[in-house]
Amino acid sequence: DVKVTQSSRYLVKRTGEKVFLECVQDMDHENMFWYRQDPGLGLRLIYFSYDVKMKEKGDIPEGYSVSREKKERFSLILESASTNQTSMYLCASNSFGGGGHEQYFGPGTRLTVT
Amino acid sequence: AQSVTQLDSQVPVFEEAPVELRCNYSSSVSVYLFWYVQYPNQGLQLLLKYLSGSTLVESINGFEAEFNKSQTSFHLRKPSVHISDTAEYFCAVIFLSGGYNKLIFGAGTRLAVHP
């Protein structure tokens, strides 16, 4: 079974802090994704990566950056956390050419910025 | 703009009753269609998908969805729900329009099954 893990289930940070959310997948997938989930808005794509050191902006990249130094790991960085970044963050992965196929999701990190 | 609409944000239903969760998408281009389920405090799991072939697809736990190209819809149905089906359901679409094709999600439908 594909396993996607996220470093924290719950995280509380203060406004202005730098925040790192980590995601690891164990299926050698080329593609990895970061989404934000908010009530009534569904999932919105923040960034994705189709290869090591490669990244592409999604629909809502403002205020976020990403890092992919190893194939299995994809990090989401909030350079200076703000209260409007309080949300559920979901990581996903799939294989190359998997644009037409399912994505496998981690359990999510619920981030609260106070 | 390409979009996915789930017409009901919440659907309350009694146990053993039938249910339909509605999903429509905006474009007439070719698509891949998915339903994901999210149980409380968990990530999303794929419930079923349509890529090609038969327009009726089924999941292992009794859900089915039918791709209707003319109505650009992919509604999810179950003839008899259980308490354990209580979850949030997301419809997602890949619009095959060239380049990298993103997965676009609807806003979700919260299914609440009552005894």
mmCIF file of N, CA, C and O in Angstrom, chain B residues 49-112:
data_model
loop_
_atom_site.group_PDB
_atom_site.id
_atom_site.type_symbol
_atom_site.label_atom_id
_atom_site.label_comp_id
_atom_site.label_asym_id
_atom_site.label_seq_id
_atom_site.Cartn_x
_atom_site.Cartn_y
_atom_site.Cartn_z
ATOM 1 N N LYS B 49 -13.407 5.913 -9.569
ATOM 2 C CA LYS B 49 -12.931 6.796 -10.614
ATOM 3 C C LYS B 49 -13.458 6.339 -11.965
ATOM 4 O O LYS B 49 -13.731 5.154 -12.179
ATOM 5 N N TYR B 50 -13.579 7.317 -12.859
ATOM 6 C CA TYR B 50 -13.905 7.049 -14.248
ATOM 7 C C TYR B 50 -12.774 7.640 -15.104
ATOM 8 O O TYR B 50 -12.498 8.837 -15.049
ATOM 9 N N LEU B 51 -12.153 6.777 -15.901
ATOM 10 C CA LEU B 51 -11.136 7.241 -16.849
ATOM 11 C C LEU B 51 -11.623 7.041 -18.286
ATOM 12 O O LEU B 51 -11.435 7.894 -19.155
ATOM 13 N N SER B 52 -12.230 5.899 -18.549
ATOM 14 C CA SER B 52 -12.760 5.588 -19.873
ATOM 15 C C SER B 52 -13.624 4.339 -19.741
ATOM 16 O O SER B 52 -13.710 3.740 -18.670
ATOM 17 N N GLY B 53 -14.274 3.973 -20.842
ATOM 18 C CA GLY B 53 -15.036 2.731 -20.846
ATOM 19 C C GLY B 53 -16.432 2.908 -20.302
ATOM 20 O O GLY B 53 -17.085 3.932 -20.532
ATOM 21 N N SER B 54 -16.904 1.913 -19.562
ATOM 22 C CA SER B 54 -18.262 1.942 -19.024
ATOM 23 C C SER B 54 -18.496 3.204 -18.203
ATOM 24 O O SER B 54 -17.678 3.572 -17.365
ATOM 25 N N THR B 55 -19.623 3.831 -18.447
ATOM 26 C CA THR B 55 -19.905 5.090 -17.753
ATOM 27 C C THR B 55 -20.381 4.876 -16.323
ATOM 28 O O THR B 55 -20.487 5.827 -15.560
ATOM 29 N N LEU B 56 -20.675 3.652 -15.949
ATOM 30 C CA LEU B 56 -21.090 3.329 -14.584
ATOM 31 C C LEU B 56 -19.927 2.663 -13.871
ATOM 32 O O LEU B 56 -19.439 1.622 -14.303
ATOM 33 N N VAL B 57 -19.481 3.259 -12.793
ATOM 34 C CA VAL B 57 -18.365 2.699 -12.033
ATOM 35 C C VAL B 57 -18.820 2.445 -10.607
ATOM 36 O O VAL B 57 -19.684 3.152 -10.086
ATOM 37 N N GLU B 58 -18.221 1.435 -9.992
ATOM 38 C CA GLU B 58 -18.649 1.023 -8.660
ATOM 39 C C GLU B 58 -17.477 0.957 -7.701
ATOM 40 O O GLU B 58 -16.341 0.721 -8.107
ATOM 41 N N SER B 59 -17.775 1.152 -6.414
ATOM 42 C CA SER B 59 -16.762 0.981 -5.386
ATOM 43 C C SER B 59 -16.999 -0.343 -4.670
ATOM 44 O O SER B 59 -18.043 -0.977 -4.826
ATOM 45 N N ILE B 60 -16.051 -0.722 -3.828
ATOM 46 C CA ILE B 60 -16.171 -2.012 -3.142
ATOM 47 C C ILE B 60 -17.172 -1.951 -2.009
ATOM 48 O O ILE B 60 -17.615 -2.978 -1.525
ATOM 49 N N ASN B 61 -17.553 -0.766 -1.563
ATOM 50 C CA ASN B 61 -18.477 -0.675 -0.423
ATOM 51 C C ASN B 61 -19.869 -0.210 -0.843
ATOM 52 O O ASN B 61 -20.587 0.413 -0.055
ATOM 53 N N GLY B 62 -20.255 -0.481 -2.098
ATOM 54 C CA GLY B 62 -21.638 -0.297 -2.503
ATOM 55 C C GLY B 62 -21.987 1.034 -3.146
ATOM 56 O O GLY B 62 -23.127 1.241 -3.552
ATOM 57 N N PHE B 63 -21.047 1.942 -3.244
ATOM 58 C CA PHE B 63 -21.315 3.196 -3.959
ATOM 59 C C PHE B 63 -21.150 2.985 -5.460
ATOM 60 O O PHE B 63 -20.385 2.123 -5.901
ATOM 61 N N GLU B 64 -21.859 3.786 -6.235
ATOM 62 C CA GLU B 64 -21.670 3.800 -7.670
ATOM 63 C C GLU B 64 -21.823 5.227 -8.178
ATOM 64 O O GLU B 64 -22.448 6.069 -7.528
ATOM 65 N N ALA B 65 -21.211 5.495 -9.332
ATOM 66 C CA ALA B 65 -21.338 6.818 -9.938
ATOM 67 C C ALA B 65 -21.450 6.627 -11.443
ATOM 68 O O ALA B 65 -20.878 5.698 -12.013
ATOM 69 N N GLU B 66 -22.199 7.510 -12.063
ATOM 70 C CA GLU B 66 -22.402 7.418 -13.496
ATOM 71 C C GLU B 66 -21.959 8.693 -14.193
ATOM 72 O O GLU B 66 -22.383 9.798 -13.836
ATOM 73 N N PHE B 67 -21.098 8.523 -15.177
ATOM 74 C CA PHE B 67 -20.622 9.633 -15.978
ATOM 75 C C PHE B 67 -21.681 9.953 -17.034
ATOM 76 O O PHE B 67 -22.053 9.094 -17.833
ATOM 77 N N ASN B 68 -22.157 11.193 -17.031
ATOM 78 C CA ASN B 68 -23.121 11.636 -18.030
ATOM 79 C C ASN B 68 -22.491 12.788 -18.794
ATOM 80 O O ASN B 68 -22.448 13.925 -18.306
ATOM 81 N N LYS B 69 -21.998 12.496 -19.992
ATOM 82 C CA LYS B 69 -21.245 13.491 -20.748
ATOM 83 C C LYS B 69 -22.123 14.659 -21.173
ATOM 84 O O LYS B 69 -21.707 15.821 -21.111
ATOM 85 N N SER B 70 -23.332 14.379 -21.582
ATOM 86 C CA SER B 70 -24.207 15.447 -22.079
ATOM 87 C C SER B 70 -24.593 16.424 -20.973
ATOM 88 O O SER B 70 -24.772 17.615 -21.224
ATOM 89 N N GLN B 71 -24.703 15.900 -19.756
ATOM 90 C CA GLN B 71 -25.052 16.767 -18.626
ATOM 91 C C GLN B 71 -23.836 17.170 -17.805
ATOM 92 O O GLN B 71 -24.000 17.839 -16.777
ATOM 93 N N THR B 72 -22.672 16.781 -18.251
ATOM 94 C CA THR B 72 -21.396 17.044 -17.531
ATOM 95 C C THR B 72 -21.570 16.791 -16.035
ATOM 96 O O THR B 72 -21.318 17.659 -15.188
ATOM 97 N N SER B 73 -22.008 15.567 -15.729
ATOM 98 C CA SER B 73 -22.251 15.222 -14.335
ATOM 99 C C SER B 73 -21.614 13.882 -13.980
ATOM 100 O O SER B 73 -21.322 13.053 -14.860
ATOM 101 N N PHE B 74 -21.416 13.686 -12.693
ATOM 102 C CA PHE B 74 -20.832 12.437 -12.178
ATOM 103 C C PHE B 74 -21.392 12.256 -10.772
ATOM 104 O O PHE B 74 -20.703 12.379 -9.778
ATOM 105 N N HIS B 75 -22.675 11.944 -10.688
ATOM 106 C CA HIS B 75 -23.347 11.828 -9.398
ATOM 107 C C HIS B 75 -23.018 10.514 -8.710
ATOM 108 O O HIS B 75 -22.921 9.464 -9.365
ATOM 109 N N LEU B 76 -22.929 10.570 -7.406
ATOM 110 C CA LEU B 76 -22.590 9.397 -6.580
ATOM 111 C C LEU B 76 -23.864 8.900 -5.902
ATOM 112 O O LEU B 76 -24.610 9.705 -5.325
ATOM 113 N N ARG B 77 -24.061 7.585 -5.919
ATOM 114 C CA ARG B 77 -25.288 7.020 -5.344
ATOM 115 C C ARG B 77 -24.963 5.799 -4.497
ATOM 116 O O ARG B 77 -23.975 5.101 -4.735
ATOM 117 N N LYS B 78 -25.846 5.580 -3.520
ATOM 118 C CA LYS B 78 -25.797 4.328 -2.772
ATOM 119 C C LYS B 78 -27.232 3.968 -2.421
ATOM 120 O O LYS B 78 -27.965 4.821 -1.914
ATOM 121 N N PRO B 79 -27.656 2.738 -2.678
ATOM 122 C CA PRO B 79 -29.062 2.382 -2.473
ATOM 123 C C PRO B 79 -29.461 2.271 -1.009
ATOM 124 O O PRO B 79 -30.634 2.430 -0.678
ATOM 125 N N SER B 80 -28.475 2.021 -0.117
ATOM 126 C CA SER B 80 -28.809 1.849 1.302
ATOM 127 C C SER B 80 -27.570 2.215 2.130
ATOM 128 O O SER B 80 -26.575 1.496 2.092
ATOM 129 N N VAL B 81 -27.649 3.334 2.830
ATOM 130 C CA VAL B 81 -26.452 3.811 3.544
ATOM 131 C C VAL B 81 -26.381 3.240 4.959
ATOM 132 O O VAL B 81 -27.393 2.865 5.558
ATOM 133 N N HIS B 82 -25.147 3.233 5.476
ATOM 134 C CA HIS B 82 -24.890 2.802 6.847
ATOM 135 C C HIS B 82 -24.340 3.962 7.656
ATOM 136 O O HIS B 82 -23.816 4.935 7.088
ATOM 137 N N ILE B 83 -24.429 3.823 8.964
ATOM 138 C CA ILE B 83 -23.860 4.851 9.845
ATOM 139 C C ILE B 83 -22.401 5.121 9.476
ATOM 140 O O ILE B 83 -21.931 6.256 9.491
ATOM 141 N N SER B 84 -21.680 4.067 9.130
ATOM 142 C CA SER B 84 -20.248 4.180 8.834
ATOM 143 C C SER B 84 -19.958 4.958 7.556
ATOM 144 O O SER B 84 -18.798 5.277 7.282
ATOM 145 N N ASP B 85 -20.972 5.267 6.770
ATOM 146 C CA ASP B 85 -20.780 6.090 5.565
ATOM 147 C C ASP B 85 -20.713 7.575 5.885
ATOM 148 O O ASP B 85 -20.459 8.393 4.981
ATOM 149 N N THR B 86 -20.964 7.929 7.130
ATOM 150 C CA THR B 86 -20.868 9.331 7.538
ATOM 151 C C THR B 86 -19.455 9.833 7.291
ATOM 152 O O THR B 86 -18.479 9.296 7.832
ATOM 153 N N ALA B 87 -19.333 10.846 6.443
ATOM 154 C CA ALA B 87 -18.034 11.351 6.013
ATOM 155 C C ALA B 87 -18.267 12.552 5.110
ATOM 156 O O ALA B 87 -19.403 12.903 4.795
ATOM 157 N N GLU B 88 -17.161 13.149 4.673
ATOM 158 C CA GLU B 88 -17.251 14.188 3.653
ATOM 159 C C GLU B 88 -16.787 13.587 2.325
ATOM 160 O O GLU B 88 -15.786 12.867 2.266
ATOM 161 N N TYR B 89 -17.532 13.899 1.274
ATOM 162 C CA TYR B 89 -17.274 13.335 -0.044
ATOM 163 C C TYR B 89 -16.912 14.452 -1.002
ATOM 164 O O TYR B 89 -17.593 15.479 -1.084
ATOM 165 N N PHE B 90 -15.819 14.234 -1.719
ATOM 166 C CA PHE B 90 -15.327 15.231 -2.657
ATOM 167 C C PHE B 90 -15.346 14.668 -4.068
ATOM 168 O O PHE B 90 -14.802 13.600 -4.326
ATOM 169 N N CYS B 91 -15.931 15.420 -4.970
ATOM 170 C CA CYS B 91 -15.851 15.133 -6.395
ATOM 171 C C CYS B 91 -14.631 15.874 -6.938
ATOM 172 O O CYS B 91 -14.353 17.017 -6.536
ATOM 173 N N ALA B 92 -13.880 15.232 -7.814
ATOM 174 C CA ALA B 92 -12.680 15.858 -8.377
ATOM 175 C C ALA B 92 -12.580 15.509 -9.857
ATOM 176 O O ALA B 92 -12.956 14.405 -10.273
ATOM 177 N N VAL B 93 -12.075 16.451 -10.622
ATOM 178 C CA VAL B 93 -12.045 16.304 -12.082
ATOM 179 C C VAL B 93 -10.678 16.703 -12.614
ATOM 180 O O VAL B 93 -10.091 17.696 -12.155
ATOM 181 N N ILE B 94 -10.183 15.944 -13.572
ATOM 182 C CA ILE B 94 -9.037 16.360 -14.371
ATOM 183 C C ILE B 94 -9.563 16.690 -15.755
ATOM 184 O O ILE B 94 -10.140 15.830 -16.430
ATOM 185 N N PHE B 95 -9.390 17.935 -16.169
ATOM 186 C CA PHE B 95 -9.785 18.379 -17.496
ATOM 187 C C PHE B 95 -8.606 18.174 -18.439
ATOM 188 O O PHE B 95 -7.544 18.750 -18.241
ATOM 189 N N LEU B 96 -8.789 17.351 -19.448
ATOM 190 C CA LEU B 96 -7.695 16.968 -20.338
ATOM 191 C C LEU B 96 -7.560 18.005 -21.442
ATOM 192 O O LEU B 96 -8.025 17.823 -22.564
ATOM 193 N N SER B 97 -6.877 19.096 -21.107
ATOM 194 C CA SER B 97 -6.815 20.225 -22.045
ATOM 195 C C SER B 97 -5.389 20.554 -22.435
ATOM 196 O O SER B 97 -5.089 21.658 -22.834
ATOM 197 N N GLY B 98 -4.474 19.603 -22.312
ATOM 198 C CA GLY B 98 -3.093 19.842 -22.728
ATOM 199 C C GLY B 98 -2.248 20.331 -21.575
ATOM 200 O O GLY B 98 -2.750 20.945 -20.640
ATOM 201 N N GLY B 99 -0.962 20.050 -21.630
ATOM 202 C CA GLY B 99 -0.088 20.440 -20.542
ATOM 203 C C GLY B 99 -0.333 19.566 -19.328
ATOM 204 O O GLY B 99 -0.912 18.493 -19.433
ATOM 205 N N TYR B 100 0.158 20.034 -18.183
ATOM 206 C CA TYR B 100 -0.101 19.273 -16.975
ATOM 207 C C TYR B 100 -1.533 19.512 -16.529
ATOM 208 O O TYR B 100 -1.970 20.644 -16.399
ATOM 209 N N ASN B 101 -2.252 18.443 -16.313
ATOM 210 C CA ASN B 101 -3.669 18.554 -15.993
ATOM 211 C C ASN B 101 -3.888 18.388 -14.502
ATOM 212 O O ASN B 101 -3.721 17.307 -13.949
ATOM 213 N N LYS B 102 -4.280 19.470 -13.869
ATOM 214 C CA LYS B 102 -4.474 19.451 -12.420
ATOM 215 C C LYS B 102 -5.772 18.768 -12.036
ATOM 216 O O LYS B 102 -6.732 18.734 -12.799
ATOM 217 N N LEU B 103 -5.771 18.250 -10.818
ATOM 218 C CA LEU B 103 -6.982 17.697 -10.224
ATOM 219 C C LEU B 103 -7.724 18.865 -9.560
ATOM 220 O O LEU B 103 -7.171 19.537 -8.699
ATOM 221 N N ILE B 104 -8.955 19.101 -9.982
ATOM 222 C CA ILE B 104 -9.749 20.200 -9.446
ATOM 223 C C ILE B 104 -10.882 19.625 -8.616
ATOM 224 O O ILE B 104 -11.646 18.780 -9.097
ATOM 225 N N PHE B 105 -10.983 20.102 -7.373
ATOM 226 C CA PHE B 105 -11.943 19.563 -6.424
ATOM 227 C C PHE B 105 -13.189 20.426 -6.310
ATOM 228 O O PHE B 105 -13.130 21.657 -6.421
ATOM 229 N N GLY B 106 -14.294 19.755 -6.046
ATOM 230 C CA GLY B 106 -15.481 20.458 -5.603
ATOM 231 C C GLY B 106 -15.348 20.831 -4.134
ATOM 232 O O GLY B 106 -14.384 20.467 -3.463
ATOM 233 N N ALA B 107 -16.352 21.562 -3.629
ATOM 234 C CA ALA B 107 -16.292 22.079 -2.260
ATOM 235 C C ALA B 107 -16.578 21.015 -1.208
ATOM 236 O O ALA B 107 -16.360 21.246 -0.020
ATOM 237 N N GLY B 108 -17.084 19.874 -1.634
ATOM 238 C CA GLY B 108 -17.351 18.787 -0.701
ATOM 239 C C GLY B 108 -18.815 18.730 -0.290
ATOM 240 O O GLY B 108 -19.516 19.746 -0.250
ATOM 241 N N THR B 109 -19.276 17.502 0.010
ATOM 242 C CA THR B 109 -20.622 17.278 0.552
ATOM 243 C C THR B 109 -20.476 16.450 1.815
ATOM 244 O O THR B 109 -19.886 15.369 1.785
ATOM 245 N N ARG B 110 -21.020 16.994 2.891
ATOM 246 C CA ARG B 110 -20.943 16.283 4.165
ATOM 247 C C ARG B 110 -22.180 15.388 4.291
ATOM 248 O O ARG B 110 -23.306 15.889 4.371
ATOM 249 N N LEU B 111 -21.956 14.089 4.279
ATOM 250 C CA LEU B 111 -23.040 13.113 4.427
ATOM 251 C C LEU B 111 -23.147 12.713 5.889
ATOM 252 O O LEU B 111 -22.174 12.250 6.481
ATOM 253 N N ALA B 112 -24.326 12.928 6.453
ATOM 254 C CA ALA B 112 -24.580 12.559 7.857
ATOM 255 C C ALA B 112 -25.673 11.508 7.873
ATOM 256 O O ALA B 112 -26.812 11.784 7.498
#
